Amino acid sequence: MATIPCPLSGRGGNDFLHGRQGNDQLFGEAGNDTLRGGKGIDRVDGGDGNDAVYGDRDNDTVIGGNGDDLLYGGKDNDSLLGDAGNDTLAGDLGQDTLIGGPGMDTYILGSDTFDIVFYDDAEDFMKLPSGLTFADLVISQGLDQYVQDGQIETLLTNRNTGQLLAVLPGVAASVIGPEDFV
């Protein structure tokens, strides 16, 4: 018999919620919260406030909500959604999908495999893995190779190793320059 996870909500205030093991649903709601999914396939949602939201292990959904949030996927293939605010999104290990939403977001790219990064060239930034600089990148134009949506996509590849770092759906390679990196 399968168990359905009970949601855990922080309500108002600055809360710390930790799901530990199992498939959890954590909701910080209002306040500057810290939420950790732990082991299992979790849905972790910071809600309103400047939250630190961690998926930790397994394939998690990590949501920042309104505010300037830190989102961290952890191990495995995660989906991170910043929502409104100036968010920092780090997929970490695995092939992750990173969506910042409205605001000046910063995407921290990993080096283990590539992430799908829904980048807005008008307001967002990327941070390269430790030791890499803009000169270490090959920036090329792709079309519908990784995200099958009929749009162009920019591929960011480590020139030294050939490792694909990020796929930017709907972004022209010609608009990516040193100013896009912090």
mmCIF file with all atom_site columns, C-alpha atoms in Angstrom:
data_model
loop_
_atom_site.group_PDB
_atom_site.id
_atom_site.type_symbol
_atom_site.label_atom_id
_atom_site.label_alt_id
_atom_site.label_comp_id
_atom_site.label_asym_id
_atom_site.label_entity_id
_atom_site.label_seq_id
_atom_site.pdbx_PDB_ins_code
_atom_site.Cartn_x
_atom_site.Cartn_y
_atom_site.Cartn_z
_atom_site.occupancy
_atom_site.B_iso_or_equiv
_atom_site.pdbx_formal_charge
_atom_site.auth_seq_id
_atom_site.auth_comp_id
_atom_site.auth_asym_id
_atom_site.auth_atom_id
_atom_site.pdbx_PDB_model_num
ATOM 1   C CA . MET A 1 1   ? 0.000  0.000  0.000   1.00 0.00 ? 1   MET A CA 1
ATOM 2   C CA . ALA A 1 2   ? 1.419  3.394  -1.028  1.00 0.00 ? 2   ALA A CA 1
ATOM 3   C CA . THR A 1 3   ? 1.523  6.237  1.462   1.00 0.00 ? 3   THR A CA 1
ATOM 4   C CA . ILE A 1 4   ? 0.605  9.767  0.560   1.00 0.00 ? 4   ILE A CA 1
ATOM 5   C CA . PRO A 1 5   ? 2.942  12.352 2.091   1.00 0.00 ? 5   PRO A CA 1
ATOM 6   C CA . CYS A 1 6   ? 1.343  14.781 4.515   1.00 0.00 ? 6   CYS A CA 1
ATOM 7   C CA . PRO A 1 7   ? 2.233  18.377 3.792   1.00 0.00 ? 7   PRO A CA 1
ATOM 8   C CA . LEU A 1 8   ? 4.158  20.238 6.464   1.00 0.00 ? 8   LEU A CA 1
ATOM 9   C CA . SER A 1 9   ? 3.598  24.009 6.619   1.00 0.00 ? 9   SER A CA 1
ATOM 10  C CA . GLY A 1 10  ? 5.540  26.641 8.502   1.00 0.00 ? 10  GLY A CA 1
ATOM 11  C CA . ARG A 1 11  ? 2.792  29.266 8.442   1.00 0.00 ? 11  ARG A CA 1
ATOM 12  C CA . GLY A 1 12  ? 4.071  32.729 9.441   1.00 0.00 ? 12  GLY A CA 1
ATOM 13  C CA . GLY A 1 13  ? 7.467  33.490 10.929  1.00 0.00 ? 13  GLY A CA 1
ATOM 14  C CA . ASN A 1 14  ? 10.972 32.307 10.130  1.00 0.00 ? 14  ASN A CA 1
ATOM 15  C CA . ASP A 1 15  ? 10.754 28.525 10.056  1.00 0.00 ? 15  ASP A CA 1
ATOM 16  C CA . PHE A 1 16  ? 13.094 25.552 9.682   1.00 0.00 ? 16  PHE A CA 1
ATOM 17  C CA . LEU A 1 17  ? 11.450 22.495 8.115   1.00 0.00 ? 17  LEU A CA 1
ATOM 18  C CA . HIS A 1 18  ? 13.292 19.256 7.351   1.00 0.00 ? 18  HIS A CA 1
ATOM 19  C CA . GLY A 1 19  ? 11.629 16.390 5.529   1.00 0.00 ? 19  GLY A CA 1
ATOM 20  C CA . ARG A 1 20  ? 14.343 13.826 6.230   1.00 0.00 ? 20  ARG A CA 1
ATOM 21  C CA . GLN A 1 21  ? 13.420 10.507 4.525   1.00 0.00 ? 21  GLN A CA 1
ATOM 22  C CA . GLY A 1 22  ? 10.402 9.860  2.348   1.00 0.00 ? 22  GLY A CA 1
ATOM 23  C CA . ASN A 1 23  ? 8.594  11.852 -0.304  1.00 0.00 ? 23  ASN A CA 1
ATOM 24  C CA . ASP A 1 24  ? 7.770  15.123 1.460   1.00 0.00 ? 24  ASP A CA 1
ATOM 25  C CA . GLN A 1 25  ? 5.774  18.262 0.784   1.00 0.00 ? 25  GLN A CA 1
ATOM 26  C CA . LEU A 1 26  ? 7.177  21.241 2.691   1.00 0.00 ? 26  LEU A CA 1
ATOM 27  C CA . PHE A 1 27  ? 5.678  24.746 2.560   1.00 0.00 ? 27  PHE A CA 1
ATOM 28  C CA . GLY A 1 28  ? 7.422  27.619 4.327   1.00 0.00 ? 28  GLY A CA 1
ATOM 29  C CA . GLU A 1 29  ? 4.678  30.155 3.599   1.00 0.00 ? 29  GLU A CA 1
ATOM 30  C CA . ALA A 1 30  ? 5.340  33.686 4.972   1.00 0.00 ? 30  ALA A CA 1
ATOM 31  C CA . GLY A 1 31  ? 8.684  34.526 6.607   1.00 0.00 ? 31  GLY A CA 1
ATOM 32  C CA . ASN A 1 32  ? 12.364 33.947 5.854   1.00 0.00 ? 32  ASN A CA 1
ATOM 33  C CA . ASP A 1 33  ? 12.419 30.157 5.986   1.00 0.00 ? 33  ASP A CA 1
ATOM 34  C CA . THR A 1 34  ? 14.964 27.362 5.637   1.00 0.00 ? 34  THR A CA 1
ATOM 35  C CA . LEU A 1 35  ? 13.539 24.184 4.135   1.00 0.00 ? 35  LEU A CA 1
ATOM 36  C CA . ARG A 1 36  ? 15.344 20.883 3.466   1.00 0.00 ? 36  ARG A CA 1
ATOM 37  C CA . GLY A 1 37  ? 13.699 18.064 1.568   1.00 0.00 ? 37  GLY A CA 1
ATOM 38  C CA . GLY A 1 38  ? 16.115 15.367 2.689   1.00 0.00 ? 38  GLY A CA 1
ATOM 39  C CA . LYS A 1 39  ? 16.041 11.931 1.058   1.00 0.00 ? 39  LYS A CA 1
ATOM 40  C CA . GLY A 1 40  ? 13.096 11.197 -1.206  1.00 0.00 ? 40  GLY A CA 1
ATOM 41  C CA . ILE A 1 41  ? 11.246 12.845 -4.069  1.00 0.00 ? 41  ILE A CA 1
ATOM 42  C CA . ASP A 1 42  ? 10.205 16.095 -2.418  1.00 0.00 ? 42  ASP A CA 1
ATOM 43  C CA . ARG A 1 43  ? 8.259  19.251 -3.209  1.00 0.00 ? 43  ARG A CA 1
ATOM 44  C CA . VAL A 1 44  ? 9.832  22.073 -1.206  1.00 0.00 ? 44  VAL A CA 1
ATOM 45  C CA . ASP A 1 45  ? 8.226  25.537 -1.490  1.00 0.00 ? 45  ASP A CA 1
ATOM 46  C CA . GLY A 1 46  ? 9.572  28.556 0.399   1.00 0.00 ? 46  GLY A CA 1
ATOM 47  C CA . GLY A 1 47  ? 6.522  30.799 -0.122  1.00 0.00 ? 47  GLY A CA 1
ATOM 48  C CA . ASP A 1 48  ? 6.781  34.523 0.584   1.00 0.00 ? 48  ASP A CA 1
ATOM 49  C CA . GLY A 1 49  ? 10.024 35.812 2.106   1.00 0.00 ? 49  GLY A CA 1
ATOM 50  C CA . ASN A 1 50  ? 13.755 35.455 1.497   1.00 0.00 ? 50  ASN A CA 1
ATOM 51  C CA . ASP A 1 51  ? 14.103 31.703 1.819   1.00 0.00 ? 51  ASP A CA 1
ATOM 52  C CA . ALA A 1 52  ? 16.837 29.061 1.612   1.00 0.00 ? 52  ALA A CA 1
ATOM 53  C CA . VAL A 1 53  ? 15.257 26.014 -0.040  1.00 0.00 ? 53  VAL A CA 1
ATOM 54  C CA . TYR A 1 54  ? 17.130 22.714 -0.521  1.00 0.00 ? 54  TYR A CA 1
ATOM 55  C CA . GLY A 1 55  ? 15.950 19.618 -2.351  1.00 0.00 ? 55  GLY A CA 1
ATOM 56  C CA . ASP A 1 56  ? 18.883 17.531 -1.093  1.00 0.00 ? 56  ASP A CA 1
ATOM 57  C CA . ARG A 1 57  ? 18.665 13.958 -2.519  1.00 0.00 ? 57  ARG A CA 1
ATOM 58  C CA . ASP A 1 58  ? 16.551 12.417 -5.290  1.00 0.00 ? 58  ASP A CA 1
ATOM 59  C CA . ASN A 1 59  ? 14.516 14.164 -8.007  1.00 0.00 ? 59  ASN A CA 1
ATOM 60  C CA . ASP A 1 60  ? 13.008 17.161 -6.221  1.00 0.00 ? 60  ASP A CA 1
ATOM 61  C CA . THR A 1 61  ? 10.898 20.183 -7.067  1.00 0.00 ? 61  THR A CA 1
ATOM 62  C CA . VAL A 1 62  ? 12.318 23.260 -5.334  1.00 0.00 ? 62  VAL A CA 1
ATOM 63  C CA . ILE A 1 63  ? 10.325 26.518 -5.401  1.00 0.00 ? 63  ILE A CA 1
ATOM 64  C CA . GLY A 1 64  ? 11.421 29.848 -3.975  1.00 0.00 ? 64  GLY A CA 1
ATOM 65  C CA . GLY A 1 65  ? 8.180  31.844 -4.057  1.00 0.00 ? 65  GLY A CA 1
ATOM 66  C CA . ASN A 1 66  ? 8.131  35.622 -3.760  1.00 0.00 ? 66  ASN A CA 1
ATOM 67  C CA . GLY A 1 67  ? 11.351 37.080 -2.362  1.00 0.00 ? 67  GLY A CA 1
ATOM 68  C CA . ASP A 1 68  ? 15.109 36.855 -2.901  1.00 0.00 ? 68  ASP A CA 1
ATOM 69  C CA . ASP A 1 69  ? 15.650 33.132 -2.450  1.00 0.00 ? 69  ASP A CA 1
ATOM 70  C CA . LEU A 1 70  ? 18.511 30.624 -2.512  1.00 0.00 ? 70  LEU A CA 1
ATOM 71  C CA . LEU A 1 71  ? 17.474 27.403 -4.263  1.00 0.00 ? 71  LEU A CA 1
ATOM 72  C CA . TYR A 1 72  ? 19.684 24.330 -4.190  1.00 0.00 ? 72  TYR A CA 1
ATOM 73  C CA . GLY A 1 73  ? 18.760 21.100 -5.951  1.00 0.00 ? 73  GLY A CA 1
ATOM 74  C CA . GLY A 1 74  ? 21.317 18.712 -4.503  1.00 0.00 ? 74  GLY A CA 1
ATOM 75  C CA . LYS A 1 75  ? 21.885 15.207 -5.834  1.00 0.00 ? 75  LYS A CA 1
ATOM 76  C CA . ASP A 1 76  ? 19.933 13.851 -8.847  1.00 0.00 ? 76  ASP A CA 1
ATOM 77  C CA . ASN A 1 77  ? 17.740 15.590 -11.455 1.00 0.00 ? 77  ASN A CA 1
ATOM 78  C CA . ASP A 1 78  ? 15.836 18.488 -9.908  1.00 0.00 ? 78  ASP A CA 1
ATOM 79  C CA . SER A 1 79  ? 13.478 21.252 -11.025 1.00 0.00 ? 79  SER A CA 1
ATOM 80  C CA . LEU A 1 80  ? 14.130 24.668 -9.482  1.00 0.00 ? 80  LEU A CA 1
ATOM 81  C CA . LEU A 1 81  ? 11.699 27.581 -9.847  1.00 0.00 ? 81  LEU A CA 1
ATOM 82  C CA . GLY A 1 82  ? 12.691 30.920 -8.337  1.00 0.00 ? 82  GLY A CA 1
ATOM 83  C CA . ASP A 1 83  ? 9.442  32.838 -8.934  1.00 0.00 ? 83  ASP A CA 1
ATOM 84  C CA . ALA A 1 84  ? 9.436  36.613 -8.273  1.00 0.00 ? 84  ALA A CA 1
ATOM 85  C CA . GLY A 1 85  ? 12.574 38.148 -6.753  1.00 0.00 ? 85  GLY A CA 1
ATOM 86  C CA . ASN A 1 86  ? 16.332 38.162 -7.257  1.00 0.00 ? 86  ASN A CA 1
ATOM 87  C CA . ASP A 1 87  ? 17.040 34.481 -6.755  1.00 0.00 ? 87  ASP A CA 1
ATOM 88  C CA . THR A 1 88  ? 20.156 32.303 -6.784  1.00 0.00 ? 88  THR A CA 1
ATOM 89  C CA . LEU A 1 89  ? 19.630 28.855 -8.305  1.00 0.00 ? 89  LEU A CA 1
ATOM 90  C CA . ALA A 1 90  ? 22.149 26.013 -8.046  1.00 0.00 ? 90  ALA A CA 1
ATOM 91  C CA . GLY A 1 91  ? 21.185 22.630 -9.433  1.00 0.00 ? 91  GLY A CA 1
ATOM 92  C CA . ASP A 1 92  ? 24.339 20.926 -8.136  1.00 0.00 ? 92  ASP A CA 1
ATOM 93  C CA . LEU A 1 93  ? 24.624 17.226 -9.130  1.00 0.00 ? 93  LEU A CA 1
ATOM 94  C CA . GLY A 1 94  ? 22.470 15.803 -11.906 1.00 0.00 ? 94  GLY A CA 1
ATOM 95  C CA . GLN A 1 95  ? 20.771 17.257 -14.945 1.00 0.00 ? 95  GLN A CA 1
ATOM 96  C CA . ASP A 1 96  ? 18.586 19.995 -13.505 1.00 0.00 ? 96  ASP A CA 1
ATOM 97  C CA . THR A 1 97  ? 16.032 22.436 -14.877 1.00 0.00 ? 97  THR A CA 1
ATOM 98  C CA . LEU A 1 98  ? 16.487 25.993 -13.568 1.00 0.00 ? 98  LEU A CA 1
ATOM 99  C CA . ILE A 1 99  ? 13.792 28.651 -14.029 1.00 0.00 ? 99  ILE A CA 1
ATOM 100 C CA . GLY A 1 100 ? 14.360 31.966 -12.296 1.00 0.00 ? 100 GLY A CA 1
ATOM 101 C CA . GLY A 1 101 ? 11.161 33.894 -12.998 1.00 0.00 ? 101 GLY A CA 1
ATOM 102 C CA . PRO A 1 102 ? 10.804 37.683 -12.750 1.00 0.00 ? 102 PRO A CA 1
ATOM 103 C CA . GLY A 1 103 ? 13.809 39.454 -11.224 1.00 0.00 ? 103 GLY A CA 1
ATOM 104 C CA . MET A 1 104 ? 17.606 39.453 -11.586 1.00 0.00 ? 104 MET A CA 1
ATOM 105 C CA . ASP A 1 105 ? 18.473 35.816 -11.016 1.00 0.00 ? 105 ASP A CA 1
ATOM 106 C CA . THR A 1 106 ? 21.871 34.146 -10.795 1.00 0.00 ? 106 THR A CA 1
ATOM 107 C CA . TYR A 1 107 ? 22.333 30.603 -12.082 1.00 0.00 ? 107 TYR A CA 1
ATOM 108 C CA . ILE A 1 108 ? 25.250 28.662 -10.622 1.00 0.00 ? 108 ILE A CA 1
ATOM 109 C CA . LEU A 1 109 ? 26.376 26.140 -13.240 1.00 0.00 ? 109 LEU A CA 1
ATOM 110 C CA . GLY A 1 110 ? 27.686 22.731 -12.221 1.00 0.00 ? 110 GLY A CA 1
ATOM 111 C CA . SER A 1 111 ? 30.434 20.702 -13.858 1.00 0.00 ? 111 SER A CA 1
ATOM 112 C CA . ASP A 1 112 ? 29.110 17.143 -13.528 1.00 0.00 ? 112 ASP A CA 1
ATOM 113 C CA . THR A 1 113 ? 26.553 17.308 -16.354 1.00 0.00 ? 113 THR A CA 1
ATOM 114 C CA . PHE A 1 114 ? 24.597 20.018 -18.086 1.00 0.00 ? 114 PHE A CA 1
ATOM 115 C CA . ASP A 1 115 ? 21.598 21.918 -16.730 1.00 0.00 ? 115 ASP A CA 1
ATOM 116 C CA . ILE A 1 116 ? 18.651 23.329 -18.672 1.00 0.00 ? 116 ILE A CA 1
ATOM 117 C CA . VAL A 1 117 ? 18.691 27.039 -17.783 1.00 0.00 ? 117 VAL A CA 1
ATOM 118 C CA . PHE A 1 118 ? 15.760 29.279 -18.718 1.00 0.00 ? 118 PHE A CA 1
ATOM 119 C CA . TYR A 1 119 ? 17.933 32.388 -18.905 1.00 0.00 ? 119 TYR A CA 1
ATOM 120 C CA . ASP A 1 120 ? 16.707 35.958 -19.456 1.00 0.00 ? 120 ASP A CA 1
ATOM 121 C CA . ASP A 1 121 ? 19.567 37.874 -21.078 1.00 0.00 ? 121 ASP A CA 1
ATOM 122 C CA . ALA A 1 122 ? 17.984 41.210 -20.142 1.00 0.00 ? 122 ALA A CA 1
ATOM 123 C CA . GLU A 1 123 ? 18.250 40.683 -16.380 1.00 0.00 ? 123 GLU A CA 1
ATOM 124 C CA . ASP A 1 124 ? 19.908 37.394 -15.318 1.00 0.00 ? 124 ASP A CA 1
ATOM 125 C CA . PHE A 1 125 ? 23.491 36.252 -14.696 1.00 0.00 ? 125 PHE A CA 1
ATOM 126 C CA . MET A 1 126 ? 25.399 32.950 -14.645 1.00 0.00 ? 126 MET A CA 1
ATOM 127 C CA . LYS A 1 127 ? 28.271 31.780 -12.458 1.00 0.00 ? 127 LYS A CA 1
ATOM 128 C CA . LEU A 1 128 ? 30.726 29.279 -13.925 1.00 0.00 ? 128 LEU A CA 1
ATOM 129 C CA . PRO A 1 129 ? 32.138 26.292 -12.027 1.00 0.00 ? 129 PRO A CA 1
ATOM 130 C CA . SER A 1 130 ? 35.241 26.995 -9.959  1.00 0.00 ? 130 SER A CA 1
ATOM 131 C CA . GLY A 1 131 ? 38.357 27.501 -12.078 1.00 0.00 ? 131 GLY A CA 1
ATOM 132 C CA . LEU A 1 132 ? 36.525 28.309 -15.335 1.00 0.00 ? 132 LEU A CA 1
ATOM 133 C CA . THR A 1 133 ? 36.430 31.713 -17.005 1.00 0.00 ? 133 THR A CA 1
ATOM 134 C CA . PHE A 1 134 ? 34.505 33.080 -19.956 1.00 0.00 ? 134 PHE A CA 1
ATOM 135 C CA . ALA A 1 135 ? 37.556 32.339 -22.159 1.00 0.00 ? 135 ALA A CA 1
ATOM 136 C CA . ASP A 1 136 ? 37.135 28.624 -21.301 1.00 0.00 ? 136 ASP A CA 1
ATOM 137 C CA . LEU A 1 137 ? 33.684 28.504 -22.945 1.00 0.00 ? 137 LEU A CA 1
ATOM 138 C CA . VAL A 1 138 ? 32.557 27.446 -26.378 1.00 0.00 ? 138 VAL A CA 1
ATOM 139 C CA . ILE A 1 139 ? 29.225 29.161 -27.035 1.00 0.00 ? 139 ILE A CA 1
ATOM 140 C CA . SER A 1 140 ? 27.290 27.605 -29.892 1.00 0.00 ? 140 SER A CA 1
ATOM 141 C CA . GLN A 1 141 ? 23.824 27.762 -31.388 1.00 0.00 ? 141 GLN A CA 1
ATOM 142 C CA . GLY A 1 142 ? 21.606 24.704 -31.228 1.00 0.00 ? 142 GLY A CA 1
ATOM 143 C CA . LEU A 1 143 ? 18.097 24.027 -32.427 1.00 0.00 ? 143 LEU A CA 1
ATOM 144 C CA . ASP A 1 144 ? 15.678 21.807 -30.576 1.00 0.00 ? 144 ASP A CA 1
ATOM 145 C CA . GLN A 1 145 ? 18.352 19.265 -29.658 1.00 0.00 ? 145 GLN A CA 1
ATOM 146 C CA . TYR A 1 146 ? 17.890 19.148 -25.865 1.00 0.00 ? 146 TYR A CA 1
ATOM 147 C CA . VAL A 1 147 ? 14.550 20.878 -25.266 1.00 0.00 ? 147 VAL A CA 1
ATOM 148 C CA . GLN A 1 148 ? 12.129 19.850 -27.975 1.00 0.00 ? 148 GLN A CA 1
ATOM 149 C CA . ASP A 1 149 ? 10.018 23.007 -28.184 1.00 0.00 ? 149 ASP A CA 1
ATOM 150 C CA . GLY A 1 150 ? 10.779 24.214 -31.718 1.00 0.00 ? 150 GLY A CA 1
ATOM 151 C CA . GLN A 1 151 ? 13.090 27.005 -30.491 1.00 0.00 ? 151 GLN A CA 1
ATOM 152 C CA . ILE A 1 152 ? 16.765 27.781 -30.776 1.00 0.00 ? 152 ILE A CA 1
ATOM 153 C CA . GLU A 1 153 ? 18.972 26.995 -27.804 1.00 0.00 ? 153 GLU A CA 1
ATOM 154 C CA . THR A 1 154 ? 22.412 28.155 -26.779 1.00 0.00 ? 154 THR A CA 1
ATOM 155 C CA . LEU A 1 155 ? 24.946 25.527 -25.701 1.00 0.00 ? 155 LEU A CA 1
ATOM 156 C CA . LEU A 1 156 ? 27.688 26.424 -23.205 1.00 0.00 ? 156 LEU A CA 1
ATOM 157 C CA . THR A 1 157 ? 30.571 23.939 -23.350 1.00 0.00 ? 157 THR A CA 1
ATOM 158 C CA . ASN A 1 158 ? 33.827 23.719 -21.418 1.00 0.00 ? 158 ASN A CA 1
ATOM 159 C CA . ARG A 1 159 ? 36.493 24.270 -24.101 1.00 0.00 ? 159 ARG A CA 1
ATOM 160 C CA . ASN A 1 160 ? 39.087 22.299 -22.097 1.00 0.00 ? 160 ASN A CA 1
ATOM 161 C CA . THR A 1 161 ? 37.081 19.100 -21.502 1.00 0.00 ? 161 THR A CA 1
ATOM 162 C CA . GLY A 1 162 ? 34.263 19.184 -24.061 1.00 0.00 ? 162 GLY A CA 1
ATOM 163 C CA . GLN A 1 163 ? 31.738 18.896 -21.197 1.00 0.00 ? 163 GLN A CA 1
ATOM 164 C CA . LEU A 1 164 ? 28.403 20.553 -21.938 1.00 0.00 ? 164 LEU A CA 1
ATOM 165 C CA . LEU A 1 165 ? 27.634 22.858 -18.983 1.00 0.00 ? 165 LEU A CA 1
ATOM 166 C CA . ALA A 1 166 ? 24.284 24.426 -19.862 1.00 0.00 ? 166 ALA A CA 1
ATOM 167 C CA . VAL A 1 167 ? 21.532 24.568 -22.451 1.00 0.00 ? 167 VAL A CA 1
ATOM 168 C CA . LEU A 1 168 ? 19.713 27.916 -22.684 1.00 0.00 ? 168 LEU A CA 1
ATOM 169 C CA . PRO A 1 169 ? 16.358 27.384 -24.478 1.00 0.00 ? 169 PRO A CA 1
ATOM 170 C CA . GLY A 1 170 ? 15.066 30.298 -26.542 1.00 0.00 ? 170 GLY A CA 1
ATOM 171 C CA . VAL A 1 171 ? 18.334 32.253 -26.270 1.00 0.00 ? 171 VAL A CA 1
ATOM 172 C CA . ALA A 1 172 ? 20.459 33.221 -29.275 1.00 0.00 ? 172 ALA A CA 1
ATOM 173 C CA . ALA A 1 173 ? 24.155 32.395 -28.863 1.00 0.00 ? 173 ALA A CA 1
ATOM 174 C CA . SER A 1 174 ? 25.049 35.839 -30.239 1.00 0.00 ? 174 SER A CA 1
ATOM 175 C CA . VAL A 1 175 ? 23.686 37.628 -27.138 1.00 0.00 ? 175 VAL A CA 1
ATOM 176 C CA . ILE A 1 176 ? 25.850 35.721 -24.622 1.00 0.00 ? 176 ILE A CA 1
ATOM 177 C CA . GLY A 1 177 ? 29.025 37.577 -23.643 1.00 0.00 ? 177 GLY A CA 1
ATOM 178 C CA . PRO A 1 178 ? 31.327 38.164 -20.647 1.00 0.00 ? 178 PRO A CA 1
ATOM 179 C CA . GLU A 1 179 ? 28.762 40.591 -19.150 1.00 0.00 ? 179 GLU A CA 1
ATOM 180 C CA . ASP A 1 180 ? 26.416 37.639 -18.534 1.00 0.00 ? 180 ASP A CA 1
ATOM 181 C CA . PHE A 1 181 ? 28.771 36.065 -15.977 1.00 0.00 ? 181 PHE A CA 1
ATOM 182 C CA . VAL A 1 182 ? 29.591 36.972 -12.384 1.00 0.00 ? 182 VAL A CA 1
#
